[in-house]
Coordinates of C-alpha atoms in Angstrom, one line a residue:
X1462 CA -14.3 -0.8 19.6
X1463 CA -11.5 -2.4 21.6
X1464 CA -13.0 -5.0 23.9
X1465 CA -9.9 -6.2 25.7
X1466 CA -6.1 -6.3 25.5
X1467 CA -4.0 -9.3 26.6
X1468 CA -0.3 -8.8 27.3
X1469 CA 2.2 -11.5 28.2
X1470 CA 6.0 -11.0 28.8
X1471 CA 6.3 -7.4 27.7
X1472 CA 8.8 -5.4 29.8
X1473 CA 7.6 -5.6 33.5
X1474 CA 4.2 -7.2 32.5
X1475 CA 4.0 -10.9 33.2
X1476 CA 0.4 -11.6 32.1
X1477 CA -2.4 -9.2 32.2
X1478 CA -5.8 -8.8 30.5
X1479 CA -7.4 -5.4 30.4
X1480 CA -11.2 -5.1 29.7
X1481 CA -12.3 -1.9 28.1
X1482 CA -15.9 -0.5 27.9
X1483 CA -17.7 1.9 25.6
X1484 CA -17.3 5.5 26.5
X1485 CA -14.3 6.9 28.5
X1486 CA -11.7 4.5 29.7
X1487 CA -9.0 6.1 31.9
X1488 CA -5.7 4.5 32.8
X1489 CA -3.7 5.9 35.7
X1490 CA -0.9 4.9 38.0
X1491 CA 2.4 6.1 39.5
X1492 CA 5.2 7.2 37.1
X1493 CA 7.1 4.1 36.0
X1494 CA 4.3 1.7 36.8
X1495 CA 4.0 0.6 33.2
X1496 CA 1.3 2.8 31.6
X1497 CA 3.6 3.4 28.6
X1498 CA 4.1 -0.4 28.3
X1499 CA 0.3 -0.7 27.8
X1500 CA 0.5 1.7 24.9
X1501 CA 3.6 0.1 23.5
X1502 CA 1.9 -3.3 23.6
X1503 CA -1.2 -1.9 21.8
X1504 CA 1.0 -0.3 19.1
X1505 CA 2.9 -3.6 18.8
X1506 CA -0.2 -5.7 18.1
X1507 CA -1.5 -3.0 15.7
X1508 CA 1.6 -3.5 13.5
X1509 CA 4.3 -1.2 14.9
X1510 CA 8.0 -2.2 14.7
X1511 CA 9.1 -4.7 17.4
X1512 CA 12.3 -4.5 19.4
X1513 CA 13.8 -7.4 21.3
X1514 CA 14.2 -5.1 24.4
X1515 CA 10.4 -5.2 24.9
X1516 CA 10.6 -8.9 25.8
X1517 CA 10.4 -9.5 29.6
X1518 CA 13.8 -10.4 31.1
X1519 CA 14.3 -14.1 31.3
X1520 CA 11.6 -14.9 28.7
X1521 CA 12.1 -16.1 25.1
X1522 CA 9.0 -14.4 23.6
X1523 CA 6.3 -11.9 24.2
X1524 CA 2.6 -12.0 23.1
X1525 CA -0.2 -9.5 22.7
X1526 CA -3.7 -9.9 21.6
X1527 CA -6.4 -7.3 20.9
X1528 CA -10.1 -8.1 20.5
X1529 CA -12.3 -5.7 18.6
X1530 CA -16.1 -5.6 18.2
X1531 CA -16.6 -4.7 14.5
X1532 CA -20.3 -5.5 14.2
X1533 CA -22.1 -3.2 11.8
X1534 CA -18.8 -2.0 10.3
X1535 CA -19.3 -2.4 6.5
X1536 CA -15.8 -0.8 5.9
X1537 CA -14.2 -3.5 8.0
X1538 CA -16.3 -6.2 6.3
X1539 CA -15.0 -5.0 3.0
X1540 CA -11.4 -5.4 4.2
X1541 CA -12.1 -9.0 5.3
X1542 CA -13.4 -9.6 1.8
X1543 CA -10.4 -7.9 0.1
X1544 CA -8.0 -10.1 2.1
X1545 CA -10.0 -13.2 1.5
X1546 CA -10.6 -13.7 5.2
X1547 CA -13.8 -15.1 6.7
X1548 CA -15.9 -12.3 8.2
X1549 CA -16.5 -12.3 11.9
X1550 CA -18.0 -9.5 14.1
X1551 CA -15.2 -10.1 16.6
X1552 CA -11.8 -9.3 15.2
X1553 CA -9.0 -10.9 17.2
X1554 CA -5.5 -9.8 16.3
X1555 CA -2.6 -11.7 18.0
X1556 CA 1.1 -11.2 17.6
X1557 CA 4.1 -13.1 19.0
X1558 CA 7.7 -11.9 18.9
X1559 CA 10.8 -13.9 20.0
X1560 CA 14.4 -13.2 20.8
X1561 CA 15.4 -14.5 17.3
X1562 CA 13.5 -11.6 15.9
X1563 CA 10.7 -13.7 14.4
X1564 CA 7.2 -12.3 14.5
X1565 CA 4.0 -14.3 14.0
X1566 CA 0.7 -12.4 13.4
X1567 CA -2.8 -13.9 13.2
X1568 CA -6.3 -12.6 12.5
X1569 CA -9.0 -14.8 14.1
X1570 CA -6.5 -17.6 14.2
X1571 CA -5.3 -17.3 10.6
X1572 CA -1.7 -16.3 9.9
X1573 CA -1.4 -13.0 8.1
X1574 CA 1.2 -10.3 7.4
X1575 CA 1.7 -7.0 9.2
X1576 CA 0.6 -5.1 6.2
X1577 CA -2.7 -7.0 6.2
X1578 CA -3.1 -6.1 9.9
X1579 CA -2.5 -2.4 9.2
X1580 CA -5.3 -2.4 6.7
X1581 CA -7.7 -3.1 9.6
X1582 CA -6.1 -1.1 12.4
X1583 CA -5.9 2.2 10.4
X1584 CA -9.7 2.1 10.6
X1585 CA -10.0 1.0 14.2
X1586 CA -7.6 2.9 16.4
X1587 CA -6.1 6.4 16.5
X1588 CA -3.2 6.6 18.9
X1589 CA -2.2 10.1 20.0
X1590 CA 0.9 10.7 21.9
X1591 CA 3.3 13.5 22.7
X1592 CA 5.2 12.9 19.4
X1593 CA 2.2 14.0 17.4
X1594 CA 2.7 17.5 19.0
X1595 CA 5.9 17.8 17.0
X1596 CA 4.4 16.2 13.9
X1597 CA 1.9 19.1 13.6
X1598 CA 4.6 21.8 13.9
X1599 CA 5.8 20.9 10.4
X1600 CA 4.2 22.9 7.6
X1601 CA 3.8 19.9 5.2
X1602 CA 2.0 17.9 7.9
X1603 CA -0.3 20.9 8.6
X1604 CA -1.3 20.9 5.0
X1605 CA -1.9 17.1 5.1
X1606 CA -4.2 17.6 8.1
X1607 CA -6.1 20.4 6.3
X1608 CA -6.6 18.2 3.3
X1609 CA -8.0 15.4 5.4
X1610 CA -10.4 17.8 7.0
X1611 CA -11.5 18.9 3.5
X1612 CA -13.0 15.4 3.0
X1613 CA -14.3 14.1 -0.3
X1614 CA -14.3 17.6 -2.0
X1615 CA -10.5 18.1 -1.5
X1616 CA -9.8 14.4 -2.2
X1617 CA -11.7 14.6 -5.6
X1618 CA -9.8 17.8 -6.6
X1619 CA -6.5 16.3 -5.7
X1620 CA -7.2 13.1 -7.7
X1621 CA -8.0 15.2 -10.7
X1622 CA -4.9 17.3 -10.2
X1623 CA -2.7 14.3 -9.9
X1624 CA -3.9 12.8 -13.2
X1625 CA -3.6 16.2 -15.0
X1626 CA -0.2 16.9 -13.5
X1627 CA 1.2 13.5 -14.6
X1628 CA -0.1 14.3 -18.1
X1629 CA 1.9 17.5 -18.0
X1630 CA 5.0 15.6 -16.8
X1631 CA 4.6 13.1 -19.7
X1632 CA 4.4 16.0 -22.2
X1633 CA 7.6 17.6 -20.8
X1634 CA 9.3 14.2 -21.1
X1635 CA 8.3 14.0 -24.7
X1636 CA 9.7 17.4 -25.4
X1637 CA 13.0 16.4 -23.7
X1638 CA 13.3 13.4 -26.0
X1639 CA 14.2 15.7 -28.8
X1640 CA 17.4 16.5 -27.1
X1641 CA 18.9 19.9 -26.5
X1642 CA 21.0 21.5 -29.2
X1643 CA 20.9 21.0 -33.0
X1644 CA 24.2 19.1 -32.8
X1645 CA 22.7 16.7 -30.3
X1646 CA 19.7 16.1 -32.5
X1647 CA 22.0 15.4 -35.5
X1648 CA 24.0 12.9 -33.5
X1649 CA 20.8 11.1 -32.5
X1650 CA 19.5 11.2 -36.0
X1651 CA 22.8 9.7 -37.3
X1652 CA 22.5 6.8 -34.8
X1653 CA 18.9 6.1 -35.7
X1654 CA 19.7 6.1 -39.4
X1655 CA 22.5 3.6 -38.9
X1656 CA 20.2 1.3 -36.9
X1657 CA 17.4 1.5 -39.5
X1658 CA 19.8 0.9 -42.4
X1659 CA 21.4 -2.1 -40.6
X1660 CA 18.1 -3.8 -40.0
X1661 CA 16.6 -3.0 -43.5
X1662 CA 19.8 -4.1 -45.2
X1663 CA 19.5 -7.5 -43.5
X1664 CA 16.1 -8.1 -45.2
X1665 CA 14.9 -10.4 -42.4
X1666 CA 12.0 -12.7 -42.8
X1667 CA 9.7 -13.9 -40.0
X1668 CA 10.7 -17.4 -39.0
X1669 CA 13.9 -17.2 -41.0
X1670 CA 16.1 -18.0 -38.0
X1671 CA 14.2 -21.2 -37.2
X1672 CA 14.2 -22.4 -40.8
X1673 CA 18.0 -21.8 -41.2
X1674 CA 18.6 -23.6 -37.9
X1675 CA 16.8 -26.6 -39.2
X1676 CA 18.7 -26.6 -42.5
X1677 CA 22.0 -26.3 -40.6
X1678 CA 21.0 -29.3 -38.4
X1679 CA 20.1 -31.4 -41.5
X1680 CA 23.3 -30.5 -43.3
X1681 CA 25.4 -31.4 -40.3
X1682 CA 23.6 -34.8 -40.0
X1683 CA 22.7 -35.6 -43.6
X1684 CA 24.5 -39.0 -43.7
X1685 CA 22.8 -40.1 -40.5
X1686 CA 19.4 -38.9 -41.7
X1687 CA 19.6 -40.6 -45.2
X1688 CA 20.8 -43.9 -43.6
X1689 CA 18.0 -43.9 -41.1
X1690 CA 15.3 -43.2 -43.7
X1691 CA 16.7 -46.0 -46.0
X1692 CA 16.8 -48.5 -43.1
X1693 CA 13.2 -47.6 -42.3
X1694 CA 12.1 -48.2 -45.9
X1695 CA 14.0 -51.4 -46.1
X1696 CA 12.6 -52.8 -42.9
X1697 CA 9.1 -52.2 -44.2
X1698 CA 9.3 -52.8 -48.0
X1699 CA 12.2 -55.2 -48.8
X1700 CA 11.4 -58.8 -49.7
X1701 CA 10.5 -60.9 -46.6
X1702 CA 10.2 -57.8 -44.3
X1703 CA 7.2 -56.3 -42.6
X1704 CA 4.9 -55.7 -45.6
X1705 CA 5.4 -59.2 -47.0
X1706 CA 4.6 -60.7 -43.6
X1707 CA 1.6 -58.6 -43.0
X1708 CA 0.3 -59.0 -46.6
X1709 CA 0.4 -62.8 -45.9
X1710 CA -1.5 -62.3 -42.7
X1711 CA -4.1 -60.1 -44.6
X1712 CA -4.6 -62.9 -47.2
X1713 CA -5.0 -65.5 -44.5
X1714 CA -7.7 -63.6 -42.6
X1715 CA -9.5 -62.6 -45.8
X1716 CA -10.3 -66.3 -46.4
X1717 CA -12.6 -66.4 -43.4
X1718 CA -13.8 -62.8 -43.2
X1719 CA -17.2 -63.8 -44.7
X1720 CA -17.9 -66.2 -41.9
X1721 CA -18.5 -63.6 -39.2
X1722 CA -18.3 -59.9 -38.4
X1723 CA -15.7 -60.7 -35.8
X1724 CA -13.3 -62.1 -38.5
X1725 CA -14.2 -59.2 -40.9
X1726 CA -13.2 -56.7 -38.2
X1727 CA -9.8 -58.5 -37.8
X1728 CA -9.3 -58.2 -41.6
X1729 CA -10.1 -54.4 -41.5
X1730 CA -7.6 -53.9 -38.7
X1731 CA -4.8 -55.8 -40.5
X1732 CA -5.6 -54.0 -43.7
X1733 CA -5.3 -50.7 -41.9
X1734 CA -1.9 -51.6 -40.6
X1735 CA -0.8 -52.7 -44.1
X1736 CA -2.0 -49.4 -45.6
X1737 CA -0.2 -47.4 -42.8
X1738 CA 3.1 -49.2 -43.4
X1739 CA 2.8 -48.7 -47.2
X1740 CA 2.3 -44.9 -46.5
X1741 CA 5.3 -44.8 -44.1
X1742 CA 7.5 -46.5 -46.7
X1743 CA 6.4 -44.1 -49.4
X1744 CA 6.9 -41.1 -47.1
X1745 CA 10.5 -42.3 -46.2
X1746 CA 11.2 -42.7 -50.0
X1747 CA 9.9 -39.1 -50.6
X1748 CA 12.1 -37.7 -47.8
X1749 CA 15.1 -39.4 -49.3
X1750 CA 14.3 -38.0 -52.8
X1751 CA 13.6 -34.5 -51.4
X1752 CA 16.8 -34.4 -49.4
X1753 CA 18.7 -32.4 -51.8
X1754 CA 20.9 -29.6 -50.4
X1755 CA 23.5 -29.6 -53.1
X1756 CA 22.7 -26.0 -53.9
X1757 CA 22.8 -24.9 -50.3
X1758 CA 25.9 -23.1 -49.2
X1759 CA 26.7 -24.1 -45.6
X1760 CA 28.9 -20.9 -45.2
X1761 CA 25.9 -18.8 -46.3
X1762 CA 23.7 -20.5 -43.7
X1763 CA 26.2 -19.9 -41.0
X1764 CA 26.9 -16.3 -41.9
X1765 CA 23.1 -15.6 -42.1
X1766 CA 22.5 -17.1 -38.7
X1767 CA 25.4 -15.1 -37.2
X1768 CA 23.9 -11.9 -38.7
X1769 CA 20.5 -12.6 -37.2
X1770 CA 22.0 -13.4 -33.9
X1771 CA 23.9 -10.1 -33.9
X1772 CA 20.7 -8.1 -34.8
X1773 CA 18.7 -9.9 -32.1
X1774 CA 21.5 -9.2 -29.5
X1775 CA 21.3 -5.4 -30.4
X1776 CA 17.6 -4.9 -31.1
X1777 CA 15.5 -7.7 -29.6
X1778 CA 15.3 -11.3 -28.5
X1779 CA 13.3 -12.3 -31.6
X1780 CA 12.9 -11.2 -35.2
X1781 CA 9.5 -9.8 -34.2
X1782 CA 11.1 -7.6 -31.6
X1783 CA 13.8 -6.5 -34.2
X1784 CA 10.9 -5.4 -36.5
X1785 CA 9.2 -3.6 -33.6
X1786 CA 12.5 -1.7 -32.9
X1787 CA 12.7 -0.8 -36.6
X1788 CA 9.1 0.6 -36.6
X1789 CA 9.8 2.7 -33.5
X1790 CA 13.1 3.9 -34.9
X1791 CA 11.3 5.0 -38.1
X1792 CA 8.8 7.0 -36.0
X1793 CA 11.6 8.5 -34.0
X1794 CA 13.5 9.5 -37.2
X1795 CA 10.4 11.2 -38.6
X1796 CA 10.0 13.1 -35.4
X1797 CA 13.6 14.3 -35.5
X1798 CA 13.3 15.2 -39.2
X1799 CA 10.2 17.2 -38.4
X1800 CA 11.2 18.2 -34.9
X1801 CA 10.2 21.8 -35.3
X1802 CA 6.6 21.0 -36.1
X1803 CA 6.5 18.4 -33.3
X1804 CA 8.1 20.8 -30.8
X1805 CA 5.6 23.5 -31.6
X1806 CA 2.7 21.0 -31.1
X1807 CA 4.0 19.6 -27.8
X1808 CA 4.7 23.2 -26.5
X1809 CA 1.1 24.1 -27.4
X1810 CA -0.1 20.9 -25.6
X1811 CA 2.1 21.8 -22.6
X1812 CA 0.7 25.3 -22.4
X1813 CA -2.9 24.0 -22.5
X1814 CA -2.1 21.4 -19.9
X1815 CA -0.5 24.0 -17.6
X1816 CA -3.7 26.1 -17.9
X1817 CA -5.7 23.1 -16.8
X1818 CA -3.3 22.4 -13.9
X1819 CA -3.3 26.0 -12.8
X1820 CA -7.1 26.0 -12.8
X1821 CA -7.2 22.9 -10.6
X1822 CA -4.5 24.5 -8.4
X1823 CA -6.9 27.4 -7.8
X1824 CA -9.8 25.1 -7.1
X1825 CA -7.8 23.2 -4.6
X1826 CA -6.6 26.4 -2.9
X1827 CA -10.1 27.7 -2.7
X1828 CA -11.4 24.5 -1.1
X1829 CA -8.5 24.5 1.4
X1830 CA -9.2 28.1 2.4
X1831 CA -12.9 27.3 3.0
X1832 CA -11.8 24.3 5.1
X1833 CA -9.2 26.4 6.9
X1834 CA -11.9 29.0 7.9
X1835 CA -14.2 26.4 9.4
X1836 CA -11.3 24.6 11.1
X1837 CA -10.0 27.9 12.6
X1838 CA -13.5 28.7 14.0
X1839 CA -13.7 25.2 15.6
X1840 CA -10.2 25.4 17.1
X1841 CA -10.9 28.9 18.6
X1842 CA -14.2 27.8 20.1
X1843 CA -12.7 24.7 21.6
X1844 CA -9.6 26.5 23.0
X1845 CA -11.9 29.1 24.7
X1846 CA -13.9 26.2 26.2
X1847 CA -10.6 24.9 27.5
X1848 CA -9.9 28.2 29.2
X1849 CA -7.7 29.9 26.7
X1850 CA -10.2 32.8 26.6
X1851 CA -8.2 35.1 24.3
X1852 CA -7.2 32.4 21.9
X1853 CA -6.7 33.4 18.3
X1854 CA -5.9 30.9 15.6
X1855 CA -5.8 31.1 11.8
X1856 CA -4.2 29.3 8.9
X1857 CA -2.1 31.7 6.7
X1858 CA -1.6 30.9 3.0
X1859 CA 1.3 32.1 0.9
X1860 CA 0.3 34.6 -1.8
X1861 CA -1.3 33.0 -4.8
X1862 CA 1.1 33.0 -7.7
X1863 CA 0.0 34.2 -11.1
X1864 CA 0.1 31.8 -14.1
X1865 CA 3.4 33.2 -15.2
X1866 CA 4.9 32.9 -11.7
X1867 CA 3.6 29.4 -11.0
X1868 CA 6.3 26.7 -11.1
X1869 CA 4.1 23.7 -11.8
X1870 CA 6.4 21.6 -9.8
X1871 CA 4.0 19.7 -7.5
X1872 CA 0.9 17.5 -7.8
X1873 CA -0.2 18.9 -4.4
X1874 CA -0.9 22.4 -5.5
X1875 CA 0.9 25.7 -5.0
X1876 CA -0.2 26.3 -1.4
X1877 CA 2.1 26.6 1.5
X1878 CA 0.5 27.2 4.9
X1879 CA 1.3 28.1 8.5
X1880 CA -0.7 27.5 11.6
X1881 CA -0.6 30.8 13.5
X1882 CA -1.6 31.1 17.1
X1883 CA -1.9 33.7 19.9
X1884 CA -3.0 32.8 23.5
X1885 CA -3.0 36.3 24.9
X1886 CA -5.0 39.5 24.2
X1887 CA -3.0 42.1 22.3
X1888 CA -0.4 39.6 21.2
X1889 CA 0.0 39.2 17.4
X1890 CA -0.5 35.8 15.7
X1891 CA 2.8 33.9 15.2
X1892 CA 3.8 30.5 13.9
X1893 CA 2.4 27.8 16.1
X1894 CA 5.9 26.3 16.5
X1895 CA 7.3 29.6 17.9
X1896 CA 4.7 30.5 20.6
X1897 CA 2.6 27.6 21.8
X1898 CA 3.4 26.1 25.2
X1899 CA 3.1 22.4 26.2
X1900 CA -0.2 22.9 27.9
X1901 CA -1.7 24.9 25.1
X1902 CA -0.5 22.4 22.6
X1903 CA -2.3 19.6 24.5
X1904 CA -5.5 21.6 24.3
X1905 CA -4.9 22.4 20.6
X1906 CA -4.5 18.7 19.9
X1907 CA -7.7 17.9 21.6
X1908 CA -9.5 20.5 19.5
X1909 CA -8.1 18.8 16.4
X1910 CA -9.2 15.3 17.5
X1911 CA -12.7 16.4 18.3
X1912 CA -13.0 17.7 14.8
X1913 CA -11.2 14.9 12.9
X1914 CA -13.4 12.3 14.8
X1915 CA -16.3 13.7 12.6
X1916 CA -14.4 12.9 9.4
X1917 CA -13.5 9.3 9.9
X1918 CA -15.0 6.0 11.1
X1919 CA -12.2 5.2 13.6
X1920 CA -13.9 3.7 16.6
X1921 CA -11.3 4.1 19.3
X1922 CA -9.1 7.1 20.2
X1923 CA -6.1 6.6 22.5
X1924 CA -4.6 9.6 24.3
X1925 CA -1.2 9.2 26.0
X1926 CA -0.9 11.9 28.6
X1927 CA -2.3 14.6 26.3
X1928 CA -3.1 16.5 29.6
X1929 CA 0.6 17.4 30.2
X1930 CA 1.1 20.9 31.5
X1931 CA -2.5 21.6 32.6
X1932 CA -4.5 21.6 35.8
X1933 CA -7.4 23.2 37.7
X1934 CA -10.3 24.5 35.6
X1935 CA -8.6 23.7 32.4
X1936 CA -8.3 20.0 33.5
X1937 CA -12.0 20.0 34.3
X1938 CA -12.9 21.4 30.9
X1939 CA -10.6 18.9 29.2
X1940 CA -12.3 16.1 31.1
X1941 CA -15.6 17.3 29.8
X1942 CA -14.2 17.4 26.3
X1943 CA -13.0 13.8 26.6
X1944 CA -16.5 12.8 27.8
X1945 CA -18.2 14.6 25.0
X1946 CA -16.0 12.8 22.5
X1947 CA -16.6 9.5 24.2
X1948 CA -20.3 9.7 23.4
X1949 CA -19.4 9.0 19.8
X1950 CA -16.2 7.1 20.1
X1951 CA -14.5 4.8 22.5
X1952 CA -11.8 6.8 24.4
X1953 CA -8.8 5.4 26.1
X1954 CA -6.8 8.0 28.0
X1955 CA -3.6 7.7 30.1
X1956 CA -3.7 10.5 32.6
X1957 CA -2.3 12.0 35.8
X1958 CA -5.2 14.3 36.4
X1959 CA -7.9 13.6 39.0
X1960 CA -10.5 15.6 37.0
X1961 CA -10.2 13.3 34.0
X1962 CA -10.0 10.2 36.1
X1963 CA -13.2 11.2 37.9
X1964 CA -15.0 11.6 34.6
X1965 CA -14.2 8.0 33.5
X1966 CA -16.8 5.3 32.8
X1967 CA -14.1 2.7 33.4
X1968 CA -11.1 3.2 35.6
X1969 CA -8.0 1.1 35.1
X1970 CA -5.2 1.2 37.6
X1971 CA -1.6 0.3 36.6
X1972 CA 0.7 -0.7 39.5
X1973 CA 4.2 -2.0 39.9
X1974 CA 4.7 -4.6 42.6
X1975 CA 7.5 -6.8 43.9
X1976 CA 6.7 -10.5 44.0
X1977 CA 9.2 -13.3 44.9
X1978 CA 12.1 -11.0 44.3
X1979 CA 10.9 -9.8 40.9
X1980 CA 9.2 -6.6 39.9
X1981 CA 6.1 -6.8 37.7
X1982 CA 3.2 -4.7 36.5
X1983 CA -0.3 -5.5 37.5
X1984 CA -3.6 -4.1 36.1
X1985 CA -6.9 -3.9 37.8
X1986 CA -10.4 -2.4 37.1
X1987 CA -11.3 -0.1 40.0
X1988 CA -14.5 -0.4 42.1
X1989 CA -16.2 2.7 43.1
X1990 CA -14.4 2.8 46.5
X1991 CA -11.0 2.1 44.8
X1992 CA -11.8 4.9 42.3
X1993 CA -12.2 7.3 45.2
X1994 CA -8.8 6.3 46.6
X1995 CA -7.1 6.7 43.2
X1996 CA -8.5 10.2 42.8
X1997 CA -7.2 11.0 46.3
X1998 CA -3.7 9.8 45.2
X1999 CA -3.9 11.8 41.9
X2000 CA -4.9 14.9 43.9
X2001 CA -1.9 14.5 46.2
X2002 CA -4.1 13.7 49.2
X2003 CA -4.0 11.1 52.0
X2004 CA -6.4 8.2 51.7
X2005 CA -6.9 8.4 55.5
X2006 CA -7.9 12.0 55.3
X2007 CA -11.6 12.7 55.3
X2008 CA -11.0 16.0 53.6
X2009 CA -9.2 14.3 50.7
X2010 CA -11.8 11.6 50.4
X2011 CA -14.6 14.2 50.4
X2012 CA -12.8 16.2 47.7
X2013 CA -12.4 13.1 45.6
X2014 CA -16.1 12.2 46.0
X2015 CA -17.0 15.8 45.1
X2016 CA -15.0 15.5 41.8
X2017 CA -16.8 12.2 41.0
X2018 CA -20.2 13.7 41.8
X2019 CA -19.5 16.8 39.7
X2020 CA -18.6 14.5 36.8
X2021 CA -21.8 12.5 37.2
X2022 CA -23.8 15.7 37.2
X2023 CA -22.1 16.8 34.0
X2024 CA -22.8 13.5 32.4
X2025 CA -26.5 13.7 33.3
X2026 CA -26.8 17.2 31.9
X2027 CA -25.2 16.2 28.6
X2028 CA -27.4 13.1 28.3
X2029 CA -30.5 15.1 29.0
X2030 CA -29.6 17.3 26.0
X2031 CA -29.2 14.4 23.6

């Protein structure tokens, strides 16, 4: 869960630290006081895109830190391990952003990337705002939500489908490699035959290019090579040169070698040098005698190297790669020569694979329909609890295509769906996007969140004014839903409703004040008396009015009674 959020130099916020508790945390305040800045700051530290406009006027950088308690979270521990970070039960994410556009992000003091941060935060916080209303009005997003609710069953089917579908795509690609018309295949065959003949005619040998390059180098430098070898031999073997001198030294030390092991060791070392020089001299003489390129045609060597260079430029960087190209070309030629048999086999494989894909399409569709049925029942029940007593909701599926009608164009199945809704008795179900009001959509979203919370390990849900467009009994029911959800997850809700504020376990007030000629946002945790005053304000009452105060206290007492009744049932 989120323990605290520290914000410095973001919009009107100078420096605030907000402590959060388990259960239901409610943020309230006047319009424009900075509630949205709190949410923006949270999104920022969780890895959202940063804008220079968020930096407080007159400052060079902004800073946000979020501290999470992740004790007992094996999924979070595995992310630590995968990123090679030292595990800690307290996860501290900090982020700075300056006017130059530079962003610095750290996890527990160690510099990381935003993508590394997102690996954590996608398991920690679910932020719901008004934009998500519009997200779920799109059919493809509705299908994504349904699949998430389907859990491991749907996920397993989709993984199987994806693998089988890609096999089908590969088979279709193989078929397309044969070209279209007979004329196109003939042209391709002519090209391949030319390439094969060109390589085979060259009669290349492995290592031939390196051998020829060495011969060319020796031919170009033969005078220098022979001169150097002769000089080497002369320096060693001619009269009065190295061997004569060392042989005299060898004879001298041999005269005393019998007197001690030390002298004998010296003799052995000198003898070894003499032997080595004799071998070097003989090797030089052999190289001189072997250096016979009279029969080698320099023009042939040059032409051969040019041919090899040309082939490598066309077919591969090495002779090995040229041979590999030749092998593949022969296979391709055989396929084209026997294309009819190959096409028949591939078409059979495609048909078999399509049957497999179609079967998985149907499995996926059946699993989705089962999920849709349970989901619809949950939504209807929740909406009725939130005072849409005549609510009807269902997920409609397009008609299932036959095998012959199926297009096999997607790895996501053949389903297309619509969320259909009716709020009033006697009114037909219509597309959600066509009939749902703002207040109804808020309740619909809460119904979804209470269900999705059971299908993930996210510890904190953030709701940004999800209560828009509702009041009265509906507000009371929504407050109870928030509390019920907070028994399993930490809830942070920004609200204008006194009913939700009265249900809070932790009330946070956001205020805008003028100080030394500058406007800034301040944040405070409310005491019991301050909570009463805030509920009076949210109710539109007067903090000096006994009636308003009594009404606020009544809301708080009713909330406490509800909490007690729920806890007694658990």
